[in-house]
Amino acid sequence: MCDSCGCNITPGNEHLVRADGKHAKTEDGRAAVTVLQALLSENDHQAAHNREHFDRRGVLALNLMSSPGAGKTSLLEATIEALGQELGIAVIEGDLETENDAERIRAKGVPAIQIATGSACHLDAHMVHDALHRLDLSGVDILFIENVGNLVCPASFDLGQHRNVTLLSVPEGDDKPAKYPVMFRAADLVLCTKADLLPHMPEFQPERAEGYLRNLASAAPFEILSTRPDGDLSPWIQWLRDELHAQRARLELGRTIRPNIQKDGERQHAASTQGTHEHHHHGQHGHHHAHSHG
Amino acid sequence: MHELSLCQALLDQVEQIARDHGATRVDRILLRVGPLAGVEPMLLQHAYPLAAAGTLAEAAELVIEPSGVRVRCSDCDAETDATPNRLLCGACGSFKTRLISGDELLLANLELTIPDD
Ligand SMILES: Nc1nc2c(ncn2[C@@H]2O[C@H](COP(=O)(O)OP(=O)(O)OP(=O)(O)O)[C@@H](O)[C@H]2O)c(=O)[nH]1
Ligand SMILES: [Mg+2]
Ligand SMILES: [Zn+2]
Ligand SMILES: [Zn+2]
């Protein structure tokens, strides 16, 4: 009876739903249903589907997150210049409004799909799925998804990416990992951007920023870079090559990965990824129970 | 803030479950939300009536139960309390910990009115 909502009848809960299909309930007709299902399970399903899509095409999908203006699009422009000849690159751009970022990417000769989220402050798996229908992935090695500039919401939504990259730009201050733990905990790589501004902002201490990151029990690499002409992008480029290599090795073994740390606690507490129901009697226990079940 | 879209997702699940169980009304919804879920319970409470209008759960009471932050250490195996921006092992200080509670965003329990069939 619960097939339609995707929950399974297991040996453990079978007695609750079999026979005449009636529920455990009290005289007043109220029933308590234990669900223990992730609120975003619908998004997570779509994300898993997107990930399969990427894996089938042999694509490495990376989600770039940061506060507005930390340098995501500039980093992508520089990355295309460094790797565009050698690797197939495509970009999905998420912004509340405008086609500006997608146009900047297209100007570098790389396909880009703009998602205008309107009032939504983050991308979700469904938006990315829709964008995939407008994007030809053949010949693409790395798909970058540039999320909406926001240090809060994007961290909660799995898009189907393999890795999360979070940017922290020097002008933002070095305490951001402590202030936005949800975001920085989700990062598989933290890039400290606009390093060319460090001489002007001695109050930003990269070691301190990294220290706050380690306080989140994160082992993610912390790299310092600048997209300005004399900046050094090599740690980032090397990370990309390593991740692409790892993705190909995984695909040969028929495996996939999700971003490093996502919803560890939740996974332990959800009854199962699909959700399982249990029914309990509720309320009015002084009265006789009109029904029995099972 | 995405609390309205979260309420939408919540209501989709709640209504689906209510229908599957032949309920005519949802009386109470219990959520379990950890401080690392990235959701502000107050904002969720405010967004709820807007999203619930016209649904089976229109009159439901939304109860949000906060969960604590706990980690397990892979170095010393201790299970300790932590805070959102300090997730180190409380016993040995190691940063090799896994979160065991604190990031959940769970629909935990529903109370439904199910008429006799
Ligand atoms: N000094 C300096 N400025 C940079 C660097 N990278 C980007 N910028 C500047 O920062 C501003 C924002 O850069 P974008 O690349 O548009 O940032 P973004 O993160 O894509 O912004 P949104 O998509 O709007 O969130 C621009 O004026 C860039 O020129 C850098 O390495 N050093
Ligand atoms: Mg941008
Ligand atoms: Zn069900
Ligand atoms: Zn320890």
XYZ file of C-alpha atoms and ligand atoms in Angstrom:
446
model
C 0.000 0.000 0.000
C 2.897 2.321 0.488
C 4.457 1.482 -2.846
C 3.444 4.781 -4.324
C 5.490 6.819 -1.895
C 8.543 4.701 -2.476
C 8.748 3.168 0.948
C 9.278 -0.530 1.197
C 7.377 -3.153 3.018
C 10.084 -5.016 4.873
C 9.884 -8.062 7.130
C 10.102 -5.587 10.008
C 7.041 -3.559 9.149
C 5.014 -6.058 7.167
C 2.674 -6.807 10.046
C 1.632 -3.194 10.087
C 0.286 -3.151 6.602
C -0.724 -6.687 5.701
C -4.057 -8.485 6.174
C -6.928 -6.118 5.485
C -4.588 -3.206 5.044
C -5.941 -1.347 8.015
C -3.700 0.852 10.101
C -2.904 0.777 13.703
C -5.172 3.465 14.972
C -7.157 4.567 17.925
C -10.840 5.214 18.394
C -10.488 8.842 17.458
C -9.019 7.751 14.168
C -5.601 9.298 14.685
C -2.543 7.327 13.731
C 1.081 8.122 14.369
C 3.409 7.261 11.553
C 7.142 7.119 12.068
C 8.753 8.183 8.835
C 12.426 9.067 9.369
C 12.905 10.163 5.834
C 15.238 12.886 4.666
C 13.334 16.009 3.772
C 15.400 16.431 0.671
C 15.101 12.811 -0.441
C 13.338 13.901 -3.620
C 16.268 16.167 -4.472
C 18.695 13.397 -3.534
C 16.993 10.963 -5.913
C 17.307 13.397 -8.763
C 20.929 14.046 -7.811
C 21.725 10.336 -7.915
C 20.140 10.197 -11.348
C 22.270 13.138 -12.523
C 25.374 11.427 -11.181
C 24.569 8.291 -13.164
C 24.166 10.457 -16.210
C 27.631 11.980 -15.682
C 29.189 8.594 -15.032
C 27.687 7.077 -18.160
C 29.210 9.894 -20.188
C 32.534 9.614 -18.399
C 32.234 13.181 -17.138
C 33.717 14.529 -13.896
C 31.189 16.974 -12.387
C 32.417 19.666 -9.995
C 30.260 22.060 -7.983
C 31.822 25.476 -7.320
C 30.459 27.376 -4.357
C 31.359 30.675 -2.680
C 29.965 33.991 -1.546
C 28.978 36.390 -4.361
C 31.994 37.684 -6.217
C 34.666 35.443 -4.686
C 35.949 34.727 -8.179
C 34.205 31.578 -9.443
C 33.679 32.753 -13.006
C 37.154 34.303 -13.173
C 38.616 30.996 -12.030
C 36.676 29.149 -14.733
C 37.888 31.597 -17.383
C 41.481 31.065 -16.280
C 40.965 27.305 -16.111
C 39.654 27.210 -19.667
C 42.720 29.124 -20.791
C 44.988 26.666 -19.025
C 43.259 23.405 -19.973
C 40.826 24.191 -22.790
C 43.104 22.855 -25.536
C 43.727 19.619 -23.754
C 40.392 18.756 -22.125
C 36.728 19.019 -23.016
C 35.081 21.507 -20.659
C 31.449 22.543 -20.231
C 29.862 24.859 -17.686
C 26.471 25.220 -16.049
C 26.030 28.680 -14.541
C 23.600 29.404 -11.741
C 22.656 32.983 -10.942
C 19.516 34.666 -9.678
C 19.435 36.810 -12.802
C 21.337 37.563 -16.025
C 23.130 35.530 -18.655
C 26.393 37.384 -17.901
C 28.456 34.530 -16.527
C 27.443 32.103 -19.278
C 28.384 34.739 -21.843
C 31.805 35.171 -20.241
C 32.361 31.413 -20.515
C 31.106 31.192 -24.101
C 33.481 33.997 -25.026
C 36.248 31.517 -24.149
C 34.843 29.035 -26.652
C 33.288 26.648 -24.162
C 29.596 25.639 -24.056
C 27.736 27.169 -21.135
C 24.128 26.857 -20.006
C 22.768 29.595 -17.799
C 20.195 28.715 -15.173
C 18.373 31.810 -13.910
C 17.083 30.703 -10.535
C 14.824 33.738 -10.056
C 14.334 33.990 -6.330
C 15.977 30.683 -5.470
C 19.251 31.169 -3.682
C 20.785 27.855 -4.752
C 20.760 25.313 -7.533
C 18.931 22.061 -6.961
C 19.209 18.711 -8.688
C 16.125 19.286 -10.825
C 17.420 22.570 -12.231
C 20.686 20.890 -13.131
C 18.825 18.012 -14.734
C 16.847 20.422 -16.906
C 20.055 22.145 -17.925
C 21.578 18.799 -18.896
C 18.897 18.385 -21.549
C 20.211 21.544 -23.159
C 23.854 20.534 -22.980
C 25.727 18.131 -25.231
C 28.106 16.170 -23.003
C 29.865 14.259 -25.766
C 33.572 15.033 -25.669
C 33.253 16.678 -22.263
C 35.777 15.610 -19.616
C 34.921 18.080 -16.869
C 31.590 19.746 -16.231
C 31.797 22.723 -13.901
C 28.621 23.759 -12.140
C 28.973 27.305 -10.829
C 26.453 27.600 -8.036
C 24.660 30.771 -6.990
C 26.972 33.035 -4.989
C 25.851 32.236 -1.438
C 27.696 30.687 1.492
C 24.563 29.235 3.059
C 22.005 27.428 0.953
C 23.909 25.717 -1.882
C 25.647 23.441 0.624
C 22.386 21.668 1.434
C 21.550 20.523 -2.086
C 23.238 17.606 -3.789
C 23.294 18.226 -7.535
C 24.863 14.948 -8.600
C 28.390 16.365 -8.621
C 31.386 14.241 -7.693
C 33.230 16.948 -5.809
C 32.558 20.249 -4.076
C 34.996 23.114 -4.419
C 34.512 26.092 -2.108
C 36.208 29.435 -2.738
C 37.137 31.870 0.003
C 38.449 35.190 -1.299
C 40.875 37.276 0.708
C 38.597 40.359 1.049
C 35.953 38.254 2.825
C 38.093 37.717 5.918
C 39.760 34.582 7.207
C 37.034 33.589 9.682
C 34.466 32.468 7.102
C 34.938 28.715 7.695
C 34.037 29.287 11.354
C 30.995 31.384 10.452
C 29.698 29.141 7.672
C 30.522 25.631 8.888
C 27.851 23.935 6.785
C 29.385 25.263 3.587
C 33.030 24.667 4.428
C 32.401 21.213 5.849
C 30.964 20.219 2.483
C 34.134 21.201 0.603
C 36.452 18.605 -0.920
C 38.827 21.411 -1.824
C 39.030 24.961 -0.467
C 40.564 27.598 -2.693
C 41.719 30.807 -1.087
C 41.309 33.213 -4.007
C 42.516 36.755 -4.783
C 45.848 36.012 -3.125
C 47.267 39.040 -4.975
C 45.362 41.130 -2.395
C 47.159 39.586 0.577
C 49.788 42.358 0.719
C 46.976 44.900 1.035
C 45.124 42.938 3.668
C 47.648 41.655 6.191
C 44.765 40.956 8.574
C 43.872 37.970 6.414
C 46.049 35.124 7.602
C 45.780 32.068 5.385
C 47.012 29.811 8.226
C 44.173 31.039 10.386
C 41.604 30.373 7.648
C 43.014 26.871 7.267
C 42.906 26.408 11.037
C 39.190 27.203 11.089
C 38.720 24.694 8.290
C 40.549 21.979 10.274
C 38.290 22.731 13.263
C 35.456 21.445 11.097
C 37.187 18.061 10.998
C 37.958 18.684 7.345
C 41.014 17.211 5.681
C 40.250 19.001 2.417
C 43.297 20.548 0.755
C 43.546 24.321 1.203
C 45.203 26.059 -1.758
C 46.044 29.726 -2.205
C 45.748 31.222 -5.660
C 45.063 34.271 -7.788
C 43.643 34.554 -11.288
C 45.611 37.759 -11.874
C 48.358 37.482 -14.527
C 51.215 36.687 -12.165
C 49.102 34.402 -9.981
C 49.857 30.714 -9.649
C 47.086 28.306 -10.594
C 49.170 25.159 -10.590
C 47.818 23.518 -7.386
C 44.291 23.861 -8.762
C 45.203 22.563 -12.202
C 47.023 19.626 -10.626
C 44.010 18.863 -8.412
C 41.788 18.832 -11.505
C 44.080 16.431 -13.316
C 44.230 14.148 -10.272
C 40.445 14.160 -9.858
C 39.887 13.431 -13.525
C 42.323 10.555 -13.324
C 40.572 9.239 -10.200
C 37.174 9.535 -11.871
C 38.354 7.489 -14.850
C 39.821 4.834 -12.578
C 36.524 4.640 -10.686
C 34.515 4.314 -13.857
C 36.642 1.394 -14.961
C 35.744 -0.325 -11.720
C 32.095 0.636 -12.123
C 32.167 2.849 -9.068
C 31.130 6.388 -8.341
C 31.588 8.876 -5.504
C 29.661 11.614 -3.839
C 31.272 14.689 -2.339
C 33.395 13.755 0.626
C 31.273 14.785 3.566
C 27.590 14.994 2.977
C 24.933 14.315 5.491
C 26.889 11.781 7.546
C 24.659 12.210 10.552
C 21.460 12.215 8.580
C 22.290 8.968 6.835
C 22.666 7.298 10.202
C 19.312 8.532 11.407
C 17.156 8.034 8.360
C 15.426 4.659 8.525
C 16.677 3.941 5.025
C 17.286 6.033 1.964
C 13.762 5.252 0.861
C 12.105 5.762 4.193
C 10.234 3.129 6.109
C 7.013 3.558 7.968
C 6.044 2.181 11.297
C 2.707 2.761 12.823
C 2.042 3.349 16.479
C -1.068 3.788 18.457
C -1.565 7.314 19.525
C -3.478 9.250 22.129
C -6.658 8.467 24.024
C -5.135 5.399 25.567
C -7.803 5.291 28.271
C -10.387 4.208 25.737
C -10.780 0.765 24.367
C -9.185 0.154 21.033
C -11.719 -0.539 18.397
C -9.211 -2.086 16.034
C -6.442 -4.520 16.160
C -4.211 -5.175 13.257
C -1.885 -7.725 11.787
C 16.825 31.430 1.995
C 15.229 28.298 0.739
C 12.851 27.574 3.616
C 9.795 27.974 1.406
C 11.042 25.404 -1.086
C 11.933 23.105 1.798
C 8.382 23.447 3.108
C 7.178 22.552 -0.349
C 9.308 19.404 -0.341
C 8.099 18.607 3.158
C 4.458 19.007 2.169
C 4.880 16.858 -0.929
C 6.166 14.051 1.261
C 3.598 14.588 3.983
C 0.651 14.648 1.586
C 1.908 11.575 -0.234
C 2.193 9.633 3.006
C -1.169 10.927 4.235
C -2.864 9.820 1.014
C -1.163 6.442 1.110
C -2.596 5.905 4.534
C -6.049 7.137 3.621
C -5.817 10.105 5.958
C -8.189 13.019 5.681
C -6.081 15.362 7.749
C -2.564 15.767 9.051
C -2.585 16.824 12.680
C 1.046 17.044 13.621
C 4.388 16.953 11.842
C 7.595 16.271 13.702
C 10.866 17.290 12.082
C 14.317 16.632 13.420
C 16.741 19.364 12.374
C 20.414 19.566 13.295
C 22.381 22.827 13.510
C 24.514 21.667 10.569
C 21.541 21.021 8.284
C 21.773 24.546 6.938
C 18.189 25.351 7.870
C 16.917 27.959 10.280
C 14.014 26.424 12.266
C 12.389 29.832 12.874
C 12.285 30.584 9.165
C 10.859 27.147 8.494
C 8.106 27.816 11.027
C 7.297 31.126 9.352
C 7.265 29.696 5.862
C 5.131 26.705 6.785
C 1.609 28.262 6.852
C 2.200 29.861 3.461
C 3.194 26.575 1.885
C 0.584 24.494 3.700
C -2.469 26.559 2.765
C -4.961 24.417 0.903
C -3.227 21.110 1.647
C -4.209 18.197 3.882
C -1.693 19.568 6.347
C -3.101 23.069 6.455
C -4.027 22.844 10.124
C -1.141 20.657 11.214
C 1.108 21.646 14.048
C 4.725 21.774 12.891
C 7.084 20.694 15.643
C 10.817 21.052 15.094
C 13.017 19.045 17.375
C 16.624 20.245 17.377
C 19.305 17.587 17.501
C 22.708 17.960 19.088
C 26.066 17.805 17.348
C 28.009 14.616 18.070
C 31.123 13.173 16.490
C 32.913 9.840 16.570
C 36.684 9.833 16.443
C 38.484 7.452 14.107
C 41.703 7.783 16.115
C 40.456 6.973 19.615
C 36.915 5.789 18.869
C 35.367 8.158 21.432
C 31.919 9.586 20.842
C 31.731 13.181 22.059
C 29.633 16.344 21.900
C 30.831 19.031 19.528
C 29.738 22.447 18.297
C 28.923 23.442 14.708
C 32.260 25.116 14.085
C 34.401 22.868 16.250
C 33.960 19.271 15.217
C 37.146 17.899 16.744
C 37.245 14.873 18.990
C 36.396 15.955 22.544
C 38.612 13.231 23.984
C 41.875 13.393 22.020
C 41.480 16.535 19.891
C 41.888 14.712 16.583
C 40.201 16.156 13.514
C 39.638 12.691 12.084
C 36.043 12.559 13.194
C 32.768 11.665 11.511
C 29.560 13.406 12.344
C 27.068 11.035 13.909
C 24.407 13.634 14.598
C 23.832 17.284 13.832
C 23.257 17.586 10.085
C 19.939 15.834 9.866
C 16.910 17.289 8.188
C 14.413 14.536 8.772
C 10.710 14.098 8.630
C 10.530 11.986 11.778
C 6.889 11.444 12.574
C 3.365 12.290 11.468
C 0.045 12.192 13.226
C -2.844 11.600 10.873
C -6.584 11.485 11.078
C -7.649 8.308 9.324
C -11.392 7.738 9.175
C -12.804 4.242 9.583
C -13.064 2.455 6.287
N 42.275 41.016 -7.265
C 41.624 39.962 -7.761
N 40.364 40.117 -8.203
C 39.731 39.037 -8.704
C 40.346 37.772 -8.770
N 39.456 36.887 -9.283
C 38.327 37.599 -9.550
N 38.485 38.891 -9.210
C 37.511 39.984 -9.354
O 36.416 39.760 -8.470
C 35.201 40.210 -9.081
C 34.186 39.075 -9.090
O 34.695 37.997 -9.853
P 33.776 36.864 -10.485
O 34.683 35.875 -11.138
O 32.702 37.467 -11.305
O 33.149 36.256 -9.176
P 31.983 35.165 -9.033
O 32.284 34.374 -7.814
O 31.822 34.416 -10.301
O 30.708 36.105 -8.797
P 29.150 35.669 -8.784
O 28.956 34.647 -9.855
O 28.429 36.934 -9.048
O 28.908 35.126 -7.408
C 35.583 40.672 -10.491
O 35.729 42.065 -10.474
C 36.901 39.976 -10.729
O 37.723 40.679 -11.633
C 41.690 37.642 -8.289
O 42.315 36.575 -8.299
N 42.274 38.779 -7.795
Mg 30.056 34.072 -11.409
Zn 4.406 4.975 2.836
Zn 39.749 10.964 19.600
